Amino acid sequence: MINPATARLRADILHKTRVFFRERGFLEADTPLLAERVIPEPTIELFPVRFSNPFGRDRELYLLPSPEYWLKKLLKMFPETPVFQLARAFRNREQSGRLHNIEFT
């Protein structure tokens, strides 16, 4: 559990990071957290998620380990616009501890 002081510090760091990039002309992106396909990365284990669609076929999706693929798609669409994202990422079979976590920003 996070304590209030740590929560405030984290919020301040995220705010200052956003200000840093916005002042330099970057556009903040918001990419998907779930995808049917991801870039193969042999050292990263993915989190599979089952999407149960009541109006169509069920699908296996993955919590993304990185927003990189989607950010590169944005850069191709808007090559003159620098982008950034403060994204959640997920990695299965990670050692949990002070320096590693299965979910991170």
Short mmCIF file of the N, C-alpha and C atoms (twelve columns), coordinates in Angstrom:
data_MODEL
# 
_entry.id   MODEL 
# 
loop_
_atom_site.group_PDB 
_atom_site.id 
_atom_site.type_symbol 
_atom_site.label_atom_id 
_atom_site.label_alt_id 
_atom_site.label_comp_id 
_atom_site.label_asym_id 
_atom_site.label_seq_id 
_atom_site.Cartn_x 
_atom_site.Cartn_y 
_atom_site.Cartn_z 
_atom_site.pdbx_PDB_model_num 
ATOM 1   N N  . MET A 1   0.848   -1.183  0.000   1 
ATOM 2   C CA . MET A 1   0.000   0.000   0.000   1 
ATOM 3   C C  . MET A 1   0.885   1.233   0.000   1 
ATOM 4   N N  . ILE A 2   0.473   2.241   -0.732  1 
ATOM 5   C CA . ILE A 2   1.232   3.483   -0.845  1 
ATOM 6   C C  . ILE A 2   0.767   4.455   0.248   1 
ATOM 7   N N  . ASN A 3   1.706   5.178   0.809   1 
ATOM 8   C CA . ASN A 3   1.324   6.150   1.846   1 
ATOM 9   C C  . ASN A 3   1.064   7.518   1.199   1 
ATOM 10  N N  . PRO A 4   0.379   8.435   1.903   1 
ATOM 11  C CA . PRO A 4   0.026   9.733   1.311   1 
ATOM 12  C C  . PRO A 4   1.225   10.541  0.827   1 
ATOM 13  N N  . ALA A 5   2.331   10.522  1.548   1 
ATOM 14  C CA . ALA A 5   3.510   11.290  1.135   1 
ATOM 15  C C  . ALA A 5   4.072   10.756  -0.176  1 
ATOM 16  N N  . THR A 6   4.125   9.453   -0.309  1 
ATOM 17  C CA . THR A 6   4.615   8.847   -1.547  1 
ATOM 18  C C  . THR A 6   3.660   9.123   -2.705  1 
ATOM 19  N N  . ALA A 7   2.367   9.071   -2.440  1 
ATOM 20  C CA . ALA A 7   1.367   9.362   -3.476  1 
ATOM 21  C C  . ALA A 7   1.509   10.802  -3.973  1 
ATOM 22  N N  . ARG A 8   1.717   11.742  -3.051  1 
ATOM 23  C CA . ARG A 8   1.898   13.149  -3.450  1 
ATOM 24  C C  . ARG A 8   3.181   13.325  -4.265  1 
ATOM 25  N N  . LEU A 9   4.254   12.681  -3.817  1 
ATOM 26  C CA . LEU A 9   5.523   12.768  -4.540  1 
ATOM 27  C C  . LEU A 9   5.379   12.204  -5.947  1 
ATOM 28  N N  . ARG A 10  4.729   11.062  -6.067  1 
ATOM 29  C CA . ARG A 10  4.520   10.449  -7.382  1 
ATOM 30  C C  . ARG A 10  3.697   11.368  -8.289  1 
ATOM 31  N N  . ALA A 11  2.616   11.927  -7.756  1 
ATOM 32  C CA . ALA A 11  1.774   12.840  -8.534  1 
ATOM 33  C C  . ALA A 11  2.567   14.064  -8.976  1 
ATOM 34  N N  . ASP A 12  3.422   14.582  -8.121  1 
ATOM 35  C CA . ASP A 12  4.244   15.746  -8.455  1 
ATOM 36  C C  . ASP A 12  5.254   15.406  -9.558  1 
ATOM 37  N N  . ILE A 13  5.866   14.250  -9.460  1 
ATOM 38  C CA . ILE A 13  6.834   13.821  -10.490 1 
ATOM 39  C C  . ILE A 13  6.141   13.664  -11.843 1 
ATOM 40  N N  . LEU A 14  4.964   13.032  -11.856 1 
ATOM 41  C CA . LEU A 14  4.221   12.868  -13.113 1 
ATOM 42  C C  . LEU A 14  3.823   14.226  -13.691 1 
ATOM 43  N N  . HIS A 15  3.364   15.132  -12.832 1 
ATOM 44  C CA . HIS A 15  2.993   16.474  -13.289 1 
ATOM 45  C C  . HIS A 15  4.203   17.195  -13.901 1 
ATOM 46  N N  . LYS A 16  5.332   17.180  -13.198 1 
ATOM 47  C CA . LYS A 16  6.534   17.870  -13.687 1 
ATOM 48  C C  . LYS A 16  7.054   17.244  -14.977 1 
ATOM 49  N N  . THR A 17  6.903   15.937  -15.110 1 
ATOM 50  C CA . THR A 17  7.316   15.276  -16.352 1 
ATOM 51  C C  . THR A 17  6.441   15.744  -17.511 1 
ATOM 52  N N  . ARG A 18  5.133   15.825  -17.283 1 
ATOM 53  C CA . ARG A 18  4.225   16.308  -18.328 1 
ATOM 54  C C  . ARG A 18  4.559   17.754  -18.714 1 
ATOM 55  N N  . VAL A 19  4.785   18.599  -17.721 1 
ATOM 56  C CA . VAL A 19  5.129   20.003  -17.989 1 
ATOM 57  C C  . VAL A 19  6.417   20.077  -18.811 1 
ATOM 58  N N  . PHE A 20  7.421   19.283  -18.450 1 
ATOM 59  C CA . PHE A 20  8.697   19.261  -19.166 1 
ATOM 60  C C  . PHE A 20  8.475   18.998  -20.658 1 
ATOM 61  N N  . PHE A 21  7.710   17.953  -20.977 1 
ATOM 62  C CA . PHE A 21  7.504   17.611  -22.388 1 
ATOM 63  C C  . PHE A 21  6.585   18.599  -23.099 1 
ATOM 64  N N  . ARG A 22  5.532   19.051  -22.444 1 
ATOM 65  C CA . ARG A 22  4.616   20.001  -23.088 1 
ATOM 66  C C  . ARG A 22  5.309   21.329  -23.392 1 
ATOM 67  N N  . GLU A 23  6.165   21.785  -22.489 1 
ATOM 68  C CA . GLU A 23  6.897   23.034  -22.737 1 
ATOM 69  C C  . GLU A 23  7.828   22.918  -23.938 1 
ATOM 70  N N  . ARG A 24  8.173   21.714  -24.321 1 
ATOM 71  C CA . ARG A 24  9.056   21.473  -25.461 1 
ATOM 72  C C  . ARG A 24  8.287   21.073  -26.715 1 
ATOM 73  N N  . GLY A 25  6.959   21.225  -26.689 1 
ATOM 74  C CA . GLY A 25  6.145   21.005  -27.874 1 
ATOM 75  C C  . GLY A 25  5.701   19.576  -28.124 1 
ATOM 76  N N  . PHE A 26  5.857   18.699  -27.151 1 
ATOM 77  C CA . PHE A 26  5.430   17.314  -27.324 1 
ATOM 78  C C  . PHE A 26  3.927   17.195  -27.122 1 
ATOM 79  N N  . LEU A 27  3.323   16.252  -27.826 1 
ATOM 80  C CA . LEU A 27  1.913   15.931  -27.685 1 
ATOM 81  C C  . LEU A 27  1.793   14.692  -26.817 1 
ATOM 82  N N  . GLU A 28  0.966   14.755  -25.764 1 
ATOM 83  C CA . GLU A 28  0.787   13.576  -24.916 1 
ATOM 84  C C  . GLU A 28  -0.177  12.605  -25.590 1 
ATOM 85  N N  . ALA A 29  0.265   11.369  -25.724 1 
ATOM 86  C CA . ALA A 29  -0.520  10.323  -26.369 1 
ATOM 87  C C  . ALA A 29  -1.182  9.441   -25.321 1 
ATOM 88  N N  . ASP A 30  -2.200  8.736   -25.749 1 
ATOM 89  C CA . ASP A 30  -2.891  7.775   -24.905 1 
ATOM 90  C C  . ASP A 30  -3.092  6.524   -25.750 1 
ATOM 91  N N  . THR A 31  -2.246  5.539   -25.571 1 
ATOM 92  C CA . THR A 31  -2.280  4.333   -26.387 1 
ATOM 93  C C  . THR A 31  -3.033  3.216   -25.666 1 
ATOM 94  N N  . PRO A 32  -3.431  2.172   -26.393 1 
ATOM 95  C CA . PRO A 32  -4.168  1.065   -25.765 1 
ATOM 96  C C  . PRO A 32  -3.344  0.339   -24.698 1 
ATOM 97  N N  . LEU A 33  -4.047  -0.248  -23.732 1 
ATOM 98  C CA . LEU A 33  -3.417  -1.113  -22.733 1 
ATOM 99  C C  . LEU A 33  -3.552  -2.583  -23.115 1 
ATOM 100 N N  . LEU A 34  -4.514  -2.884  -23.996 1 
ATOM 101 C CA . LEU A 34  -4.762  -4.245  -24.448 1 
ATOM 102 C C  . LEU A 34  -4.612  -4.326  -25.962 1 
ATOM 103 N N  . ALA A 35  -4.064  -5.439  -26.444 1 
ATOM 104 C CA . ALA A 35  -3.921  -5.621  -27.892 1 
ATOM 105 C C  . ALA A 35  -3.979  -7.109  -28.224 1 
ATOM 106 N N  . GLU A 36  -4.424  -7.412  -29.460 1 
ATOM 107 C CA . GLU A 36  -4.449  -8.802  -29.916 1 
ATOM 108 C C  . GLU A 36  -3.059  -9.305  -30.266 1 
ATOM 109 N N  . ARG A 37  -2.229  -8.403  -30.753 1 
ATOM 110 C CA . ARG A 37  -0.869  -8.767  -31.124 1 
ATOM 111 C C  . ARG A 37  0.102   -7.777  -30.511 1 
ATOM 112 N N  . VAL A 38  1.279   -8.268  -30.199 1 
ATOM 113 C CA . VAL A 38  2.337   -7.405  -29.689 1 
ATOM 114 C C  . VAL A 38  3.632   -7.737  -30.415 1 
ATOM 115 N N  . ILE A 39  4.577   -6.825  -30.348 1 
ATOM 116 C CA . ILE A 39  5.889   -7.060  -30.949 1 
ATOM 117 C C  . ILE A 39  6.545   -8.219  -30.201 1 
ATOM 118 N N  . PRO A 40  7.022   -9.236  -30.916 1 
ATOM 119 C CA . PRO A 40  7.667   -10.353 -30.214 1 
ATOM 120 C C  . PRO A 40  8.919   -9.887  -29.463 1 
ATOM 121 N N  . GLU A 41  8.976   -10.236 -28.223 1 
ATOM 122 C CA . GLU A 41  10.113  -9.879  -27.374 1 
ATOM 123 C C  . GLU A 41  10.443  -11.128 -26.563 1 
ATOM 124 N N  . PRO A 42  11.491  -11.866 -26.951 1 
ATOM 125 C CA . PRO A 42  11.747  -13.167 -26.319 1 
ATOM 126 C C  . PRO A 42  12.028  -13.118 -24.822 1 
ATOM 127 N N  . THR A 43  12.446  -11.981 -24.313 1 
ATOM 128 C CA . THR A 43  12.777  -11.905 -22.887 1 
ATOM 129 C C  . THR A 43  11.618  -11.412 -22.024 1 
ATOM 130 N N  . ILE A 44  10.479  -11.073 -22.655 1 
ATOM 131 C CA . ILE A 44  9.338   -10.541 -21.909 1 
ATOM 132 C C  . ILE A 44  8.166   -11.517 -21.994 1 
ATOM 133 N N  . GLU A 45  7.660   -11.898 -20.841 1 
ATOM 134 C CA . GLU A 45  6.486   -12.765 -20.760 1 
ATOM 135 C C  . GLU A 45  5.247   -11.878 -20.660 1 
ATOM 136 N N  . LEU A 46  4.255   -12.152 -21.497 1 
ATOM 137 C CA . LEU A 46  3.048   -11.321 -21.550 1 
ATOM 138 C C  . LEU A 46  1.961   -11.821 -20.602 1 
ATOM 139 N N  . PHE A 47  1.031   -10.902 -20.284 1 
ATOM 140 C CA . PHE A 47  -0.159  -11.252 -19.523 1 
ATOM 141 C C  . PHE A 47  -1.307  -11.465 -20.502 1 
ATOM 142 N N  . PRO A 48  -1.753  -12.694 -20.701 1 
ATOM 143 C CA . PRO A 48  -2.925  -12.897 -21.554 1 
ATOM 144 C C  . PRO A 48  -4.205  -12.555 -20.791 1 
ATOM 145 N N  . VAL A 49  -5.173  -12.014 -21.510 1 
ATOM 146 C CA . VAL A 49  -6.474  -11.652 -20.951 1 
ATOM 147 C C  . VAL A 49  -7.534  -12.166 -21.906 1 
ATOM 148 N N  . ARG A 50  -8.545  -12.800 -21.387 1 
ATOM 149 C CA . ARG A 50  -9.624  -13.321 -22.227 1 
ATOM 150 C C  . ARG A 50  -10.736 -12.292 -22.295 1 
ATOM 151 N N  . PHE A 51  -11.041 -11.820 -23.511 1 
ATOM 152 C CA . PHE A 51  -12.141 -10.883 -23.729 1 
ATOM 153 C C  . PHE A 51  -13.365 -11.688 -24.138 1 
ATOM 154 N N  . SER A 52  -14.399 -11.663 -23.312 1 
ATOM 155 C CA . SER A 52  -15.646 -12.372 -23.602 1 
ATOM 156 C C  . SER A 52  -16.631 -11.387 -24.202 1 
ATOM 157 N N  . ASN A 53  -16.846 -11.507 -25.502 1 
ATOM 158 C CA . ASN A 53  -17.711 -10.592 -26.234 1 
ATOM 159 C C  . ASN A 53  -19.112 -11.192 -26.328 1 
ATOM 160 N N  . PRO A 54  -20.127 -10.568 -25.709 1 
ATOM 161 C CA . PRO A 54  -21.472 -11.140 -25.768 1 
ATOM 162 C C  . PRO A 54  -22.111 -11.040 -27.155 1 
ATOM 163 N N  . PHE A 55  -21.519 -10.245 -28.057 1 
ATOM 164 C CA . PHE A 55  -22.103 -10.045 -29.383 1 
ATOM 165 C C  . PHE A 55  -21.221 -10.581 -30.510 1 
ATOM 166 N N  . GLY A 56  -20.158 -11.283 -30.171 1 
ATOM 167 C CA . GLY A 56  -19.249 -11.794 -31.192 1 
ATOM 168 C C  . GLY A 56  -18.342 -12.845 -30.595 1 
ATOM 169 N N  . ARG A 57  -17.263 -13.075 -31.278 1 
ATOM 170 C CA . ARG A 57  -16.344 -14.119 -30.812 1 
ATOM 171 C C  . ARG A 57  -15.480 -13.621 -29.653 1 
ATOM 172 N N  . ASP A 58  -15.153 -14.526 -28.765 1 
ATOM 173 C CA . ASP A 58  -14.223 -14.217 -27.683 1 
ATOM 174 C C  . ASP A 58  -12.819 -14.116 -28.267 1 
ATOM 175 N N  . ARG A 59  -11.968 -13.344 -27.623 1 
ATOM 176 C CA . ARG A 59  -10.602 -13.160 -28.118 1 
ATOM 177 C C  . ARG A 59  -9.629  -13.182 -26.958 1 
ATOM 178 N N  . GLU A 60  -8.416  -13.597 -27.267 1 
ATOM 179 C CA . GLU A 60  -7.336  -13.468 -26.297 1 
ATOM 180 C C  . GLU A 60  -6.600  -12.172 -26.604 1 
ATOM 181 N N  . LEU A 61  -6.484  -11.333 -25.593 1 
ATOM 182 C CA . LEU A 61  -5.758  -10.071 -25.703 1 
ATOM 183 C C  . LEU A 61  -4.578  -10.126 -24.745 1 
ATOM 184 N N  . TYR A 62  -3.713  -9.118  -24.833 1 
ATOM 185 C CA . TYR A 62  -2.548  -9.052  -23.957 1 
ATOM 186 C C  . TYR A 62  -2.434  -7.670  -23.337 1 
ATOM 187 N N  . LEU A 63  -2.124  -7.633  -22.046 1 
ATOM 188 C CA . LEU A 63  -1.757  -6.370  -21.414 1 
ATOM 189 C C  . LEU A 63  -0.391  -6.002  -21.973 1 
ATOM 190 N N  . LEU A 64  -0.248  -4.779  -22.439 1 
ATOM 191 C CA . LEU A 64  0.971   -4.404  -23.161 1 
ATOM 192 C C  . LEU A 64  2.175   -4.216  -22.243 1 
ATOM 193 N N  . PRO A 65  3.332   -4.737  -22.664 1 
ATOM 194 C CA . PRO A 65  4.556   -4.558  -21.892 1 
ATOM 195 C C  . PRO A 65  5.222   -3.213  -22.148 1 
ATOM 196 N N  . SER A 66  4.760   -2.504  -23.210 1 
ATOM 197 C CA . SER A 66  5.346   -1.218  -23.581 1 
ATOM 198 C C  . SER A 66  4.425   -0.523  -24.584 1 
ATOM 199 N N  . PRO A 67  4.345   0.814   -24.557 1 
ATOM 200 C CA . PRO A 67  3.543   1.536   -25.552 1 
ATOM 201 C C  . PRO A 67  4.314   1.798   -26.854 1 
ATOM 202 N N  . GLU A 68  5.511   1.272   -26.975 1 
ATOM 203 C CA . GLU A 68  6.415   1.608   -28.085 1 
ATOM 204 C C  . GLU A 68  5.780   1.441   -29.469 1 
ATOM 205 N N  . TYR A 69  5.149   0.314   -29.724 1 
ATOM 206 C CA . TYR A 69  4.567   0.050   -31.044 1 
ATOM 207 C C  . TYR A 69  3.539   1.119   -31.415 1 
ATOM 208 N N  . TRP A 70  2.656   1.432   -30.476 1 
ATOM 209 C CA . TRP A 70  1.598   2.412   -30.751 1 
ATOM 210 C C  . TRP A 70  2.157   3.822   -30.898 1 
ATOM 211 N N  . LEU A 71  3.183   4.158   -30.131 1 
ATOM 212 C CA . LEU A 71  3.806   5.477   -30.279 1 
ATOM 213 C C  . LEU A 71  4.488   5.603   -31.639 1 
ATOM 214 N N  . LYS A 72  5.100   4.533   -32.111 1 
ATOM 215 C CA . LYS A 72  5.727   4.561   -33.435 1 
ATOM 216 C C  . LYS A 72  4.674   4.736   -34.538 1 
ATOM 217 N N  . LYS A 73  3.496   4.123   -34.350 1 
ATOM 218 C CA . LYS A 73  2.417   4.329   -35.325 1 
ATOM 219 C C  . LYS A 73  2.005   5.800   -35.362 1 
ATOM 220 N N  . LEU A 74  1.914   6.435   -34.192 1 
ATOM 221 C CA . LEU A 74  1.577   7.859   -34.142 1 
ATOM 222 C C  . LEU A 74  2.651   8.704   -34.834 1 
ATOM 223 N N  . LEU A 75  3.901   8.362   -34.625 1 
ATOM 224 C CA . LEU A 75  4.992   9.105   -35.263 1 
ATOM 225 C C  . LEU A 75  4.940   8.975   -36.784 1 
ATOM 226 N N  . LYS A 76  4.506   7.828   -37.278 1 
ATOM 227 C CA . LYS A 76  4.351   7.665   -38.732 1 
ATOM 228 C C  . LYS A 76  3.206   8.518   -39.252 1 
ATOM 229 N N  . MET A 77  2.122   8.609   -38.465 1 
ATOM 230 C CA . MET A 77  0.956   9.402   -38.890 1 
ATOM 231 C C  . MET A 77  1.228   10.895  -38.801 1 
ATOM 232 N N  . PHE A 78  1.981   11.314  -37.784 1 
ATOM 233 C CA . PHE A 78  2.276   12.723  -37.551 1 
ATOM 234 C C  . PHE A 78  3.781   12.904  -37.397 1 
ATOM 235 N N  . PRO A 79  4.548   12.773  -38.484 1 
ATOM 236 C CA . PRO A 79  6.013   12.772  -38.377 1 
ATOM 237 C C  . PRO A 79  6.620   14.067  -37.843 1 
ATOM 238 N N  . GLU A 80  5.908   15.155  -37.909 1 
ATOM 239 C CA . GLU A 80  6.442   16.434  -37.440 1 
ATOM 240 C C  . GLU A 80  6.082   16.712  -35.984 1 
ATOM 241 N N  . THR A 81  5.323   15.807  -35.370 1 
ATOM 242 C CA . THR A 81  4.850   16.039  -34.011 1 
ATOM 243 C C  . THR A 81  5.527   15.077  -33.039 1 
ATOM 244 N N  . PRO A 82  6.366   15.576  -32.154 1 
ATOM 245 C CA . PRO A 82  6.948   14.682  -31.145 1 
ATOM 246 C C  . PRO A 82  5.871   14.269  -30.141 1 
ATOM 247 N N  . VAL A 83  5.912   13.017  -29.723 1 
ATOM 248 C CA . VAL A 83  4.905   12.501  -28.792 1 
ATOM 249 C C  . VAL A 83  5.575   11.882  -27.562 1 
ATOM 250 N N  . PHE A 84  4.802   11.814  -26.483 1 
ATOM 251 C CA . PHE A 84  5.257   11.117  -25.279 1 
ATOM 252 C C  . PHE A 84  4.044   10.504  -24.603 1 
ATOM 253 N N  . GLN A 85  4.300   9.553   -23.736 1 
ATOM 254 C CA . GLN A 85  3.236   8.967   -22.944 1 
ATOM 255 C C  . GLN A 85  3.788   8.477   -21.614 1 
ATOM 256 N N  . LEU A 86  3.034   8.728   -20.568 1 
ATOM 257 C CA . LEU A 86  3.325   8.159   -19.257 1 
ATOM 258 C C  . LEU A 86  2.350   6.995   -19.105 1 
ATOM 259 N N  . ALA A 87  2.783   5.819   -19.525 1 
ATOM 260 C CA . ALA A 87  1.889   4.673   -19.673 1 
ATOM 261 C C  . ALA A 87  2.085   3.634   -18.584 1 
ATOM 262 N N  . ARG A 88  1.037   2.880   -18.355 1 
ATOM 263 C CA . ARG A 88  1.127   1.686   -17.524 1 
ATOM 264 C C  . ARG A 88  1.637   0.570   -18.438 1 
ATOM 265 N N  . ALA A 89  2.491   -0.275  -17.903 1 
ATOM 266 C CA . ALA A 89  3.026   -1.417  -18.642 1 
ATOM 267 C C  . ALA A 89  2.976   -2.635  -17.732 1 
ATOM 268 N N  . PHE A 90  2.924   -3.815  -18.353 1 
ATOM 269 C CA . PHE A 90  2.729   -5.047  -17.605 1 
ATOM 270 C C  . PHE A 90  3.689   -6.119  -18.109 1 
ATOM 271 N N  . ARG A 91  4.358   -6.786  -17.196 1 
ATOM 272 C CA . ARG A 91  5.268   -7.866  -17.567 1 
ATOM 273 C C  . ARG A 91  5.083   -9.036  -16.618 1 
ATOM 274 N N  . ASN A 92  4.715   -10.159 -17.199 1 
ATOM 275 C CA . ASN A 92  4.501   -11.373 -16.431 1 
ATOM 276 C C  . ASN A 92  5.839   -12.020 -16.095 1 
ATOM 277 N N  . ARG A 93  5.866   -12.788 -15.047 1 
ATOM 278 C CA . ARG A 93  7.058   -13.512 -14.613 1 
ATOM 279 C C  . ARG A 93  8.231   -12.583 -14.284 1 
ATOM 280 N N  . GLU A 94  7.913   -11.402 -13.800 1 
ATOM 281 C CA . GLU A 94  8.947   -10.477 -13.337 1 
ATOM 282 C C  . GLU A 94  9.213   -10.727 -11.871 1 
ATOM 283 N N  . GLN A 95  10.428  -10.547 -11.478 1 
ATOM 284 C CA . GLN A 95  10.771  -10.629 -10.061 1 
ATOM 285 C C  . GLN A 95  10.194  -9.396  -9.372  1 
ATOM 286 N N  . SER A 96  9.383   -9.574  -8.370  1 
ATOM 287 C CA . SER A 96  8.819   -8.441  -7.643  1 
ATOM 288 C C  . SER A 96  9.735   -8.063  -6.492  1 
ATOM 289 N N  . GLY A 97  9.914   -6.783  -6.311  1 
ATOM 290 C CA . GLY A 97  10.761  -6.307  -5.234  1 
ATOM 291 C C  . GLY A 97  10.935  -4.812  -5.317  1 
ATOM 292 N N  . ARG A 98  11.968  -4.308  -4.705  1 
ATOM 293 C CA . ARG A 98  12.216  -2.866  -4.662  1 
ATOM 294 C C  . ARG A 98  12.465  -2.277  -6.049  1 
ATOM 295 N N  . LEU A 99  13.085  -3.039  -6.952  1 
ATOM 296 C CA . LEU A 99  13.453  -2.515  -8.272  1 
ATOM 297 C C  . LEU A 99  12.591  -3.054  -9.409  1 
ATOM 298 N N  . HIS A 100 11.788  -4.070  -9.152  1 
ATOM 299 C CA . HIS A 100 10.960  -4.667  -10.209 1 
ATOM 300 C C  . HIS A 100 9.542   -4.843  -9.727  1 
ATOM 301 N N  . ASN A 101 8.608   -4.758  -10.695 1 
ATOM 302 C CA . ASN A 101 7.205   -4.993  -10.395 1 
ATOM 303 C C  . ASN A 101 6.553   -5.490  -11.675 1 
ATOM 304 N N  . ILE A 102 5.459   -6.232  -11.539 1 
ATOM 305 C CA . ILE A 102 4.781   -6.737  -12.725 1 
ATOM 306 C C  . ILE A 102 3.991   -5.647  -13.453 1 
ATOM 307 N N  . GLU A 103 3.648   -4.590  -12.735 1 
ATOM 308 C CA . GLU A 103 2.934   -3.451  -13.309 1 
ATOM 309 C C  . GLU A 103 3.698   -2.198  -12.947 1 
ATOM 310 N N  . PHE A 104 3.933   -1.341  -13.940 1 
ATOM 311 C CA . PHE A 104 4.724   -0.135  -13.671 1 
ATOM 312 C C  . PHE A 104 4.360   0.963   -14.654 1 
ATOM 313 N N  . THR A 105 4.786   2.182   -14.359 1 
ATOM 314 C CA . THR A 105 4.550   3.330   -15.244 1 
ATOM 315 C C  . THR A 105 5.846   3.635   -15.971 1 
# 
